[in-house]
Coordinates of N, CA, C and O in Angstrom, one line a residue:
M1 N 12.8 16.7 17.9 CA 11.5 17.2 17.7 C 11.7 18.7 17.2 O 12.3 19.5 17.9
G2 N 11.0 19.0 16.1 CA 11.1 20.3 15.5 C 10.6 21.4 16.3 O 11.1 22.6 16.2
D3 N 9.6 21.2 17.2 CA 9.0 22.3 17.9 C 9.5 22.4 19.3 O 8.8 22.7 20.3
S4 N 10.8 22.1 19.5 CA 11.4 22.1 20.8 C 12.7 22.9 20.9 O 13.3 23.1 19.9
I5 N 13.0 23.3 22.1 CA 14.2 24.1 22.3 C 15.2 23.4 23.2 O 14.8 22.9 24.3
K6 N 16.4 23.3 22.8 CA 17.4 22.7 23.6 C 17.8 23.6 24.8 O 18.1 24.8 24.6
I7 N 17.7 23.1 26.0 CA 18.0 23.9 27.2 C 19.3 23.4 27.9 O 19.7 24.1 28.9
G8 N 19.9 22.4 27.4 CA 21.2 21.9 28.0 C 21.3 20.4 27.8 O 20.6 19.8 27.0
S9 N 22.2 19.8 28.6 CA 22.4 18.4 28.5 C 22.8 17.9 29.9 O 23.3 18.6 30.7
L10 N 22.5 16.6 30.2 CA 22.9 16.0 31.4 C 23.3 14.6 31.1 O 22.6 13.9 30.4
A11 N 24.5 14.2 31.6 CA 25.1 12.9 31.4 C 25.2 12.7 29.9 O 25.1 11.5 29.4
G12 N 25.5 13.7 29.1 CA 25.7 13.6 27.7 C 24.4 13.5 26.9 O 24.4 13.3 25.7
V13 N 23.2 13.7 27.6 CA 21.9 13.6 26.9 C 21.4 15.0 26.7 O 21.2 15.7 27.7
P14 N 21.1 15.4 25.5 CA 20.5 16.7 25.2 C 19.1 16.7 25.8 O 18.3 15.8 25.7
V15 N 18.8 17.8 26.5 CA 17.5 18.0 27.1 C 16.8 19.1 26.4 O 17.4 20.2 26.2
R16 N 15.5 18.9 26.0 CA 14.8 19.8 25.2 C 13.4 20.1 25.8 O 12.9 19.2 26.5
L17 N 12.9 21.3 25.6 CA 11.5 21.6 26.0 C 10.7 21.8 24.8 O 11.1 22.6 23.9
H18 N 9.6 21.1 24.7 CA 8.7 21.2 23.6 C 7.9 22.5 23.8 O 7.6 22.8 25.0
I19 N 7.4 23.1 22.8 CA 6.6 24.4 22.9 C 5.4 24.1 23.8 O 5.0 25.0 24.5
T20 N 4.8 22.9 23.7 CA 3.6 22.7 24.5 C 3.9 22.7 26.0 O 3.1 23.0 26.8
F21 N 5.2 22.4 26.4 CA 5.6 22.5 27.8 C 5.5 23.9 28.3 O 5.0 24.2 29.4
L22 N 5.9 24.8 27.5 CA 5.9 26.2 27.9 C 4.5 26.8 28.0 O 4.2 27.6 28.8
L23 N 3.6 26.2 27.2 CA 2.2 26.6 27.2 C 1.4 26.0 28.4 O 0.5 26.6 29.0
I24 N 1.8 24.8 28.9 CA 1.1 24.1 29.9 C 1.4 24.7 31.3 O 0.6 24.5 32.2
I25 N 2.6 25.2 31.5 CA 3.0 25.7 32.8 C 2.0 26.7 33.4 O 1.5 26.5 34.5
P26 N 1.6 27.8 32.6 CA 0.6 28.7 33.2 C -0.8 28.0 33.4 O -1.5 28.3 34.4
V27 N -1.2 27.1 32.6 CA -2.4 26.4 32.7 C -2.4 25.5 34.0 O -3.4 25.6 34.8
F28 N -1.4 24.7 34.2 CA -1.3 23.9 35.4 C -1.2 24.8 36.6 O -1.9 24.5 37.6
S29 N -0.5 25.9 36.5 CA -0.4 26.8 37.7 C -1.7 27.3 38.1 O -2.1 27.4 39.3
Y30 N -2.5 27.7 37.1 CA -3.8 28.3 37.4 C -4.8 27.2 38.0 O -5.4 27.4 39.0
V31 N -4.8 26.0 37.3 CA -5.7 25.0 37.8 C -5.3 24.5 39.2 O -6.2 24.4 40.1
I32 N -4.1 24.3 39.5 CA -3.6 23.9 40.8 C -4.0 25.0 41.8 O -4.5 24.8 42.9
G33 N -3.7 26.3 41.5 CA -4.0 27.4 42.4 C -5.4 27.6 42.6 O -5.9 27.9 43.7
K34 N -6.2 27.4 41.6 CA -7.7 27.6 41.7 C -8.3 26.6 42.7 O -9.3 26.9 43.4
D35 N -7.8 25.4 42.7 CA -8.4 24.4 43.6 C -7.6 24.2 44.9 O -7.6 23.1 45.5
I36 N -6.9 25.2 45.4 CA -6.0 25.0 46.5 C -6.8 24.6 47.8 O -6.3 23.7 48.5
T37 N -8.0 25.1 48.0 CA -8.7 24.7 49.2 C -9.1 23.2 49.2 O -8.9 22.5 50.1
Y38 N -9.6 22.8 48.0 CA -9.9 21.4 47.8 C -8.6 20.5 48.0 O -8.7 19.5 48.7
T39 N -7.5 20.9 47.4 CA -6.3 20.1 47.5 C -5.8 20.1 49.0 O -5.3 19.0 49.4
V40 N -5.8 21.2 49.7 CA -5.4 21.2 51.1 C -6.3 20.2 51.9 O -5.7 19.4 52.7
R41 N -7.6 20.1 51.6 CA -8.4 19.2 52.3 C -8.0 17.8 52.0 O -8.1 16.9 52.8
L42 N -7.7 17.5 50.7 CA -7.2 16.2 50.3 C -6.0 15.8 51.0 O -5.8 14.7 51.6
L43 N -5.0 16.8 51.1 CA -3.8 16.5 51.8 C -4.0 16.3 53.3 O -3.3 15.4 53.9
E44 N -4.9 17.0 53.9 CA -5.2 16.8 55.3 C -5.7 15.3 55.5 O -5.4 14.7 56.5
T45 N -6.5 14.9 54.6 CA -7.0 13.5 54.7 C -5.9 12.5 54.5 O -5.8 11.5 55.3
V46 N -5.2 12.6 53.4 CA -4.1 11.7 53.1 C -3.1 11.6 54.2 O -2.6 10.5 54.6
Y47 N -2.6 12.8 54.7 CA -1.5 12.8 55.6 C -2.0 12.9 57.1 O -1.2 13.1 58.0
A48 N -3.4 12.8 57.3 CA -4.0 12.8 58.6 C -3.5 14.0 59.5 O -3.0 13.8 60.6
T49 N -3.6 15.2 59.0 CA -3.0 16.4 59.7 C -4.0 17.0 60.6 O -3.7 17.8 61.5
G50 N -5.3 16.8 60.4 CA -6.3 17.6 61.1 C -6.5 18.8 60.3 O -6.0 19.0 59.2
D51 N -7.3 19.8 60.9 CA -7.6 21.0 60.1 C -6.4 21.9 60.1 O -5.9 22.3 61.1
L52 N -6.1 22.4 58.9 CA -5.0 23.4 58.7 C -5.7 24.7 58.3 O -6.8 24.7 57.7
D53 N -5.1 25.8 58.7 CA -5.6 27.1 58.3 C -5.3 27.4 56.9 O -4.2 28.0 56.6
V54 N -6.2 27.1 56.0 CA -5.9 27.2 54.6 C -6.0 28.7 54.1 O -5.5 29.0 53.0
S55 N -6.5 29.6 55.0 CA -6.7 31.0 54.6 C -5.3 31.6 54.3 O -5.2 32.5 53.4
V56 N -4.3 31.1 54.9 CA -2.9 31.7 54.6 C -2.5 31.3 53.2 O -1.9 32.2 52.5
L57 N -2.9 30.2 52.7 CA -2.5 29.7 51.4 C -3.4 30.3 50.3 O -3.0 30.4 49.1
A58 N -4.6 30.6 50.7 CA -5.6 31.0 49.7 C -5.7 32.5 49.5 O -6.5 33.0 48.6
A59 N -4.8 33.3 50.1 CA -4.9 34.7 50.0 C -4.1 35.2 48.8 O -3.0 34.8 48.5
G60 N -4.7 36.2 48.1 CA -4.0 36.9 47.0 C -3.5 36.0 45.9 O -4.3 35.1 45.4
Y61 N -2.3 36.2 45.5 CA -1.7 35.4 44.4 C -1.0 34.1 44.9 O -0.5 33.4 44.1
T62 N -1.0 33.9 46.2 CA -0.3 32.8 46.8 C -0.7 31.5 46.2 O 0.1 30.6 45.8
P63 N -2.0 31.2 45.9 CA -2.4 29.9 45.3 C -1.8 29.7 44.0 O -1.3 28.6 43.7
Y64 N -1.7 30.7 43.2 CA -1.1 30.6 41.8 C 0.4 30.5 41.8 O 1.0 29.8 41.0
L65 N 1.0 31.1 42.8 CA 2.5 31.0 43.0 C 2.8 29.5 43.4 O 3.7 28.9 43.0
L66 N 2.0 29.0 44.3 CA 2.1 27.6 44.8 C 1.8 26.7 43.6 O 2.5 25.7 43.5
G67 N 0.8 27.0 42.8 CA 0.5 26.2 41.6 C 1.7 26.2 40.7 O 2.1 25.1 40.1
A68 N 2.4 27.3 40.5 CA 3.6 27.3 39.6 C 4.7 26.5 40.2 O 5.4 25.8 39.5
A69 N 4.9 26.6 41.6 CA 5.9 25.9 42.2 C 5.7 24.4 42.1 O 6.6 23.6 41.8
V70 N 4.4 23.9 42.3 CA 4.1 22.5 42.2 C 4.3 22.0 40.8 O 4.8 21.0 40.5
T71 N 3.9 22.9 39.8 CA 4.0 22.5 38.4 C 5.4 22.3 38.0 O 5.8 21.3 37.4
L72 N 6.3 23.3 38.4 CA 7.7 23.2 38.1 C 8.4 22.0 38.8 O 9.2 21.3 38.1
C73 N 8.0 21.7 40.0 CA 8.5 20.6 40.7 C 8.1 19.3 40.1 O 8.8 18.3 40.0
L74 N 6.8 19.2 39.7 CA 6.3 18.1 39.0 C 7.0 17.8 37.7 O 7.4 16.6 37.4
F75 N 7.3 18.8 36.9 CA 8.0 18.6 35.7 C 9.5 18.2 36.0 O 10.1 17.5 35.2
A76 N 10.0 18.7 37.1 CA 11.4 18.3 37.5 C 11.4 16.8 37.8 O 12.3 16.0 37.4
A77 N 10.3 16.3 38.4 CA 10.2 14.9 38.7 C 10.0 14.1 37.4 O 10.5 13.0 37.3
V78 N 9.2 14.6 36.5 CA 9.1 13.9 35.2 C 10.4 13.9 34.5 O 10.8 12.8 33.9
F79 N 11.2 14.9 34.6 CA 12.6 14.9 34.0 C 13.4 13.8 34.7 O 14.1 13.1 34.0
L80 N 13.4 13.7 36.0 CA 14.1 12.6 36.7 C 13.6 11.3 36.3 O 14.4 10.3 36.1
H81 N 12.3 11.1 36.1 CA 11.8 9.9 35.6 C 12.4 9.5 34.2 O 12.8 8.4 34.0
E82 N 12.4 10.5 33.3 CA 13.0 10.2 32.0 C 14.5 10.0 32.1 O 15.0 9.1 31.3
M83 N 15.2 10.7 32.9 CA 16.6 10.5 33.1 C 16.9 9.1 33.6 O 17.9 8.5 33.3
A84 N 16.0 8.5 34.5 CA 16.2 7.2 35.0 C 16.2 6.2 33.8 O 17.0 5.3 33.7
H85 N 15.2 6.4 32.9 CA 15.2 5.6 31.7 C 16.5 5.7 30.9 O 17.1 4.7 30.5
C86 N 17.0 6.9 30.7 CA 18.2 7.1 29.9 C 19.4 6.5 30.6 O 20.2 5.9 29.9
L87 N 19.6 6.7 31.9 CA 20.8 6.2 32.5 C 20.8 4.6 32.5 O 21.9 4.0 32.3
I88 N 19.7 4.0 32.7 CA 19.7 2.5 32.6 C 19.9 2.1 31.2 O 20.6 1.1 30.9
A89 N 19.3 2.8 30.2 CA 19.5 2.4 28.8 C 21.0 2.5 28.5 O 21.6 1.7 27.8
M90 N 21.7 3.6 28.9 CA 23.1 3.8 28.6 C 23.9 2.7 29.3 O 24.9 2.2 28.8
R91 N 23.5 2.2 30.5 CA 24.1 1.1 31.2 C 24.1 -0.1 30.4 O 25.0 -0.9 30.4
Y92 N 23.0 -0.3 29.6 CA 22.9 -1.5 28.8 C 23.5 -1.3 27.4 O 23.3 -2.1 26.5
G93 N 24.2 -0.2 27.2 CA 24.9 0.0 25.9 C 24.1 0.7 24.8 O 24.5 0.8 23.7
H94 N 22.9 1.2 25.2 CA 22.1 2.0 24.2 C 22.6 3.4 24.1 O 23.1 4.0 25.0
R95 N 22.3 4.0 22.9 CA 22.6 5.4 22.7 C 21.3 6.2 23.0 O 20.3 5.9 22.4
V96 N 21.4 7.2 23.8 CA 20.3 8.1 24.1 C 20.5 9.4 23.3 O 21.5 10.1 23.6
T97 N 19.6 9.7 22.4 CA 19.8 10.9 21.6 C 19.2 12.2 22.2 O 19.7 13.3 22.0
E98 N 18.1 12.1 23.0 CA 17.6 13.3 23.7 C 16.5 12.9 24.7 O 15.9 11.8 24.6
V99 N 16.2 13.9 25.5 CA 15.0 13.8 26.4 C 14.2 15.1 26.1 O 14.8 16.2 26.0
T100 N 12.9 15.0 25.8 CA 12.1 16.1 25.5 C 10.9 16.2 26.5 O 10.2 15.2 26.7
L101 N 10.8 17.3 27.2 CA 9.7 17.5 28.1 C 8.6 18.2 27.3 O 8.9 19.2 26.6
M102 N 7.3 17.7 27.5 CA 6.2 18.3 26.7 C 5.0 18.3 27.5 O 5.0 18.1 28.7
L103 N 3.9 18.6 26.8 CA 2.6 18.9 27.4 C 2.3 18.0 28.6 O 2.0 18.5 29.7
L104 N 2.2 16.7 28.5 CA 1.8 15.8 29.5 C 2.9 14.8 29.9 O 2.6 13.7 30.3
G105 N 4.1 15.2 29.9 CA 5.2 14.3 30.3 C 6.5 14.5 29.6 O 6.8 15.6 29.2
G106 N 7.2 13.4 29.3 CA 8.4 13.5 28.7 C 8.6 12.3 27.8 O 8.0 11.2 27.9
I107 N 9.6 12.4 26.9 CA 10.0 11.3 26.0 C 11.5 11.2 26.0 O 12.2 12.2 25.8
S108 N 12.0 10.0 26.2 CA 13.4 9.7 26.0 C 13.6 9.0 24.7 O 12.9 8.0 24.4
V109 N 14.4 9.5 23.8 CA 14.7 8.8 22.6 C 15.9 8.0 22.7 O 17.1 8.4 22.9
I110 N 15.7 6.6 22.7 CA 16.7 5.7 22.9 C 16.9 4.8 21.7 O 15.9 4.2 21.2
E111 N 18.1 4.7 21.2 CA 18.4 3.9 20.0 C 18.8 2.5 20.4 O 19.6 2.4 21.3
D112 N 18.2 1.5 19.8 CA 18.4 0.2 20.2 C 19.7 -0.5 19.6 O 20.5 -1.0 20.3
H113 N 19.9 -0.4 18.3 CA 21.0 -1.0 17.6 C 21.1 -2.5 17.9 O 22.2 -3.0 18.0
G114 N 20.0 -3.2 18.1 CA 20.0 -4.6 18.3 C 20.5 -5.1 19.6 O 20.8 -6.3 19.8
R115 N 20.6 -4.2 20.6 CA 21.2 -4.6 21.9 C 20.1 -5.0 22.9 O 20.5 -5.4 24.0
S116 N 18.9 -4.8 22.5 CA 17.8 -5.1 23.5 C 17.7 -6.6 23.8 O 17.8 -7.4 22.9
T117 N 17.5 -6.8 25.1 CA 17.1 -8.2 25.5 C 15.9 -8.0 26.4 O 15.6 -6.9 26.9
P118 N 15.2 -9.0 26.7 CA 14.0 -8.9 27.6 C 14.4 -8.3 28.9 O 13.7 -7.5 29.5
K119 N 15.6 -8.7 29.4 CA 16.1 -8.2 30.7 C 16.3 -6.6 30.6 O 15.9 -5.9 31.5
S120 N 17.1 -6.2 29.6 CA 17.4 -4.8 29.4 C 16.1 -4.0 29.2 O 15.9 -2.9 29.8
E121 N 15.2 -4.5 28.4 CA 13.9 -3.8 28.2 C 13.1 -3.6 29.5 O 12.5 -2.6 29.7
F122 N 13.1 -4.7 30.3 CA 12.4 -4.6 31.6 C 13.0 -3.5 32.4 O 12.3 -2.7 33.0
W123 N 14.3 -3.5 32.6 CA 14.9 -2.6 33.5 C 14.9 -1.1 33.0 O 14.7 -0.2 33.8
I124 N 15.0 -1.0 31.7 CA 14.8 0.3 31.1 C 13.4 0.8 31.3 O 13.2 2.0 31.7
S125 N 12.4 0.0 31.1 CA 11.0 0.4 31.2 C 10.6 0.7 32.7 O 9.9 1.6 32.9
I126 N 11.1 -0.1 33.6 CA 10.7 0.0 35.0 C 11.4 1.1 35.7 O 10.9 1.7 36.7
S127 N 12.6 1.5 35.2 CA 13.4 2.5 35.9 C 12.7 3.9 36.1 O 12.8 4.5 37.1
G128 N 11.9 4.3 35.1 CA 11.2 5.6 35.2 C 10.1 5.6 36.2 O 10.1 6.4 37.1
P129 N 9.2 4.6 36.2 CA 8.2 4.5 37.2 C 8.8 4.3 38.6 O 8.3 4.9 39.6
V130 N 9.9 3.6 38.7 CA 10.5 3.4 40.1 C 11.0 4.7 40.6 O 10.9 5.1 41.7
A131 N 11.6 5.5 39.7 CA 12.1 6.9 40.0 C 10.9 7.7 40.5 O 11.0 8.4 41.5
S132 N 9.8 7.7 39.8 CA 8.6 8.4 40.2 C 8.1 7.9 41.6 O 7.7 8.8 42.5
L133 N 8.1 6.6 41.8 CA 7.7 6.1 43.1 C 8.6 6.6 44.2 O 8.1 7.0 45.3
L134 N 9.9 6.5 44.0 CA 10.8 7.0 45.0 C 10.7 8.4 45.3 O 10.7 8.9 46.5
I135 N 10.5 9.2 44.3 CA 10.2 10.7 44.5 C 9.0 10.9 45.3 O 8.9 11.7 46.2
G136 N 7.9 10.1 45.0 CA 6.7 10.2 45.7 C 6.8 9.8 47.2 O 6.3 10.5 48.1
I137 N 7.6 8.7 47.5 CA 7.8 8.3 48.8 C 8.6 9.3 49.6 O 8.3 9.7 50.7
L138 N 9.7 9.8 49.0 CA 10.5 10.8 49.7 C 9.7 12.1 49.9 O 9.8 12.7 51.0
S139 N 9.0 12.6 48.9 CA 8.2 13.8 49.1 C 7.1 13.6 50.2 O 6.9 14.5 51.1
S140 N 6.5 12.4 50.3 CA 5.5 12.1 51.3 C 6.2 12.1 52.7 O 5.6 12.6 53.7
A141 N 7.4 11.5 52.7 CA 8.1 11.5 54.0 C 8.4 12.9 54.5 O 8.3 13.1 55.7
V142 N 8.8 13.7 53.6 CA 9.1 15.1 54.0 C 7.8 15.8 54.5 O 7.8 16.5 55.5
A143 N 6.7 15.5 53.8 CA 5.4 16.1 54.2 C 5.0 15.6 55.6 O 4.6 16.4 56.5
Y144 N 5.2 14.3 55.9 CA 4.9 13.8 57.2 C 5.8 14.4 58.2 O 5.4 14.7 59.4
A145 N 7.1 14.6 57.9 CA 8.0 15.2 58.8 C 7.6 16.6 59.2 O 7.7 17.0 60.3
I146 N 7.1 17.4 58.2 CA 6.7 18.7 58.4 C 5.5 18.7 59.4 O 5.4 19.5 60.3
V147 N 4.6 17.8 59.1 CA 3.4 17.7 60.0 C 3.8 17.3 61.4 O 3.3 17.9 62.4
G148 N 4.8 16.5 61.5 CA 5.2 16.0 62.8 C 6.1 17.0 63.6 O 6.2 16.9 64.8
Y149 N 6.6 18.0 62.9 CA 7.5 19.0 63.5 C 6.6 20.2 63.8 O 6.5 21.2 63.1
T150 N 5.9 20.1 64.9 CA 4.9 21.1 65.3 C 5.4 22.6 65.3 O 4.6 23.5 64.8
P151 N 6.6 22.9 65.8 CA 7.0 24.3 65.7 C 7.0 24.9 64.3 O 6.7 26.1 64.2
L152 N 7.2 24.1 63.3 CA 7.2 24.7 62.0 C 5.8 25.1 61.6 O 5.6 26.2 60.9
L153 N 4.8 24.4 62.0 CA 3.4 24.8 61.7 C 2.8 25.8 62.6 O 1.8 26.5 62.3
T154 N 3.3 25.9 63.8 CA 2.8 26.9 64.8 C 3.5 28.2 64.8 O 3.0 29.2 64.9
E155 N 4.9 28.1 64.8 CA 5.7 29.3 64.9 C 5.9 30.0 63.6 O 6.0 31.2 63.5
S156 N 5.9 29.2 62.5 CA 6.0 29.8 61.2 C 5.0 29.1 60.2 O 5.4 28.4 59.4
P157 N 3.7 29.4 60.5 CA 2.7 28.7 59.7 C 2.8 28.8 58.2 O 2.5 27.9 57.5
M158 N 3.1 30.0 57.7 CA 3.1 30.2 56.3 C 4.2 29.3 55.7 O 3.9 28.6 54.7
T159 N 5.4 29.3 56.2 CA 6.5 28.5 55.7 C 6.1 27.0 55.8 O 6.3 26.2 54.9
G160 N 5.6 26.6 57.0 CA 5.3 25.2 57.2 C 4.2 24.7 56.3 O 4.3 23.6 55.7
L161 N 3.1 25.5 56.1 CA 2.0 25.2 55.2 C 2.5 25.1 53.7 O 2.1 24.2 53.0
I162 N 3.3 26.0 53.3 CA 3.8 26.0 51.9 C 4.6 24.8 51.7 O 4.4 24.1 50.7
L163 N 5.6 24.5 52.6 CA 6.4 23.3 52.4 C 5.5 22.0 52.4 O 5.7 21.1 51.6
F164 N 4.6 22.0 53.4 CA 3.7 20.8 53.5 C 2.9 20.6 52.2 O 2.8 19.5 51.7
Y165 N 2.4 21.7 51.7 CA 1.5 21.7 50.5 C 2.4 21.2 49.3 O 1.9 20.3 48.6
I166 N 3.5 21.7 49.1 CA 4.4 21.4 47.9 C 4.8 19.9 48.0 O 4.6 19.1 47.1
F167 N 5.4 19.5 49.2 CA 5.9 18.1 49.3 C 4.7 17.1 49.4 O 4.8 16.0 48.8
G168 N 3.6 17.5 50.1 CA 2.5 16.6 50.1 C 1.9 16.3 48.8 O 1.6 15.2 48.4
Y169 N 1.7 17.4 48.0 CA 1.1 17.3 46.7 C 2.0 16.5 45.8 O 1.6 15.6 45.0
L170 N 3.3 16.8 45.8 CA 4.3 16.1 45.0 C 4.3 14.6 45.3 O 4.5 13.7 44.5
G171 N 4.2 14.3 46.6 CA 4.1 12.9 47.0 C 2.9 12.2 46.3 O 3.1 11.1 45.7
I172 N 1.8 12.7 46.4 CA 0.6 12.1 45.8 C 0.7 12.1 44.3 O 0.5 11.0 43.7
L173 N 1.2 13.2 43.7 CA 1.3 13.2 42.2 C 2.3 12.1 41.7 O 2.0 11.5 40.7
N174 N 3.4 12.0 42.4 CA 4.4 11.0 41.9 C 4.0 9.6 42.1 O 4.3 8.7 41.3
V175 N 3.3 9.3 43.2 CA 2.8 7.9 43.3 C 1.7 7.7 42.2 O 1.7 6.6 41.6
F176 N 0.9 8.7 41.9 CA -0.1 8.5 40.9 C 0.7 8.3 39.5 O 0.2 7.5 38.7
L177 N 1.7 9.1 39.3 CA 2.5 8.9 38.0 C 3.1 7.5 37.9 O 3.1 6.9 36.9
F178 N 3.6 7.0 39.1 CA 4.0 5.6 39.1 C 2.9 4.6 38.6 O 3.1 3.8 37.7
L179 N 1.8 4.7 39.3 CA 0.6 3.8 39.0 C 0.2 4.0 37.5 O 0.0 3.0 36.8
F180 N 0.1 5.3 37.1 CA -0.4 5.5 35.7 C 0.6 5.0 34.7 O 0.2 4.4 33.7
N181 N 1.9 5.1 34.9 CA 2.9 4.6 34.0 C 3.0 3.1 34.0 O 3.6 2.5 33.0
M182 N 2.5 2.5 35.0 CA 2.5 1.0 35.0 C 1.3 0.4 34.2 O 1.2 -0.9 34.1
I183 N 0.4 1.2 33.7 CA -0.7 0.7 32.9 C -0.1 0.0 31.6 O 0.8 0.6 31.0
P184 N -0.4 -1.2 31.3 CA 0.2 -1.9 30.2 C -0.4 -1.5 28.9 O -1.1 -2.2 28.2
A185 N -0.1 -0.2 28.5 CA -0.6 0.3 27.2 C 0.4 1.3 26.7 O 1.0 2.0 27.4
F186 N 0.5 1.4 25.4 CA 1.4 2.4 24.7 C 0.8 3.8 25.0 O -0.4 4.0 24.9
P187 N 1.5 4.8 25.3 CA 3.0 4.9 25.4 C 3.5 4.7 26.9 O 4.5 5.2 27.2
M188 N 2.7 4.2 27.7 CA 3.0 4.0 29.1 C 4.2 3.1 29.3 O 4.5 2.3 28.4
D189 N 4.9 3.1 30.4 CA 6.0 2.2 30.7 C 5.6 0.8 31.0 O 6.5 -0.1 31.0
G190 N 4.4 0.6 31.4 CA 3.9 -0.8 31.8 C 3.9 -1.7 30.6 O 3.8 -2.9 30.7

């Protein structure tokens, strides 16, 4: 992709950032930070925490820093989603030329060379959403563990709330990404 920057490679796959990715980081950070009170209430409902003192998270620049942290973690999860596609494709003998992260996700460029079978296509397609689902489940488990570990929320409320917010939000977002990617429409994985 012409409007992207190579930032490295993993497992022999060049990783690139499209210019739109760099533009969306501040936008997502702002949007997530602006709605922090609403999001905390959503997390309280989903994770059945009871009332949390959101004033700690809503003070000063904290919401926007949390927005940036969630945004970067979300795109790391999208990267892992794309790498799952790549690793399974390589397992089936396909050549992967690059992964590019962009505005609303990522794209893995996989060369077929006539090696595709229905079985390989299925596993290559499903591997990304499964990675998102696993990340969502693990993030949610960490959020539940934080809520269950009372000293973290009482003795160190700022740290506990920040970790709960990030992992809880990532849990929800990654399960949503799994469901969204399973829609049977181009360019989704379903």
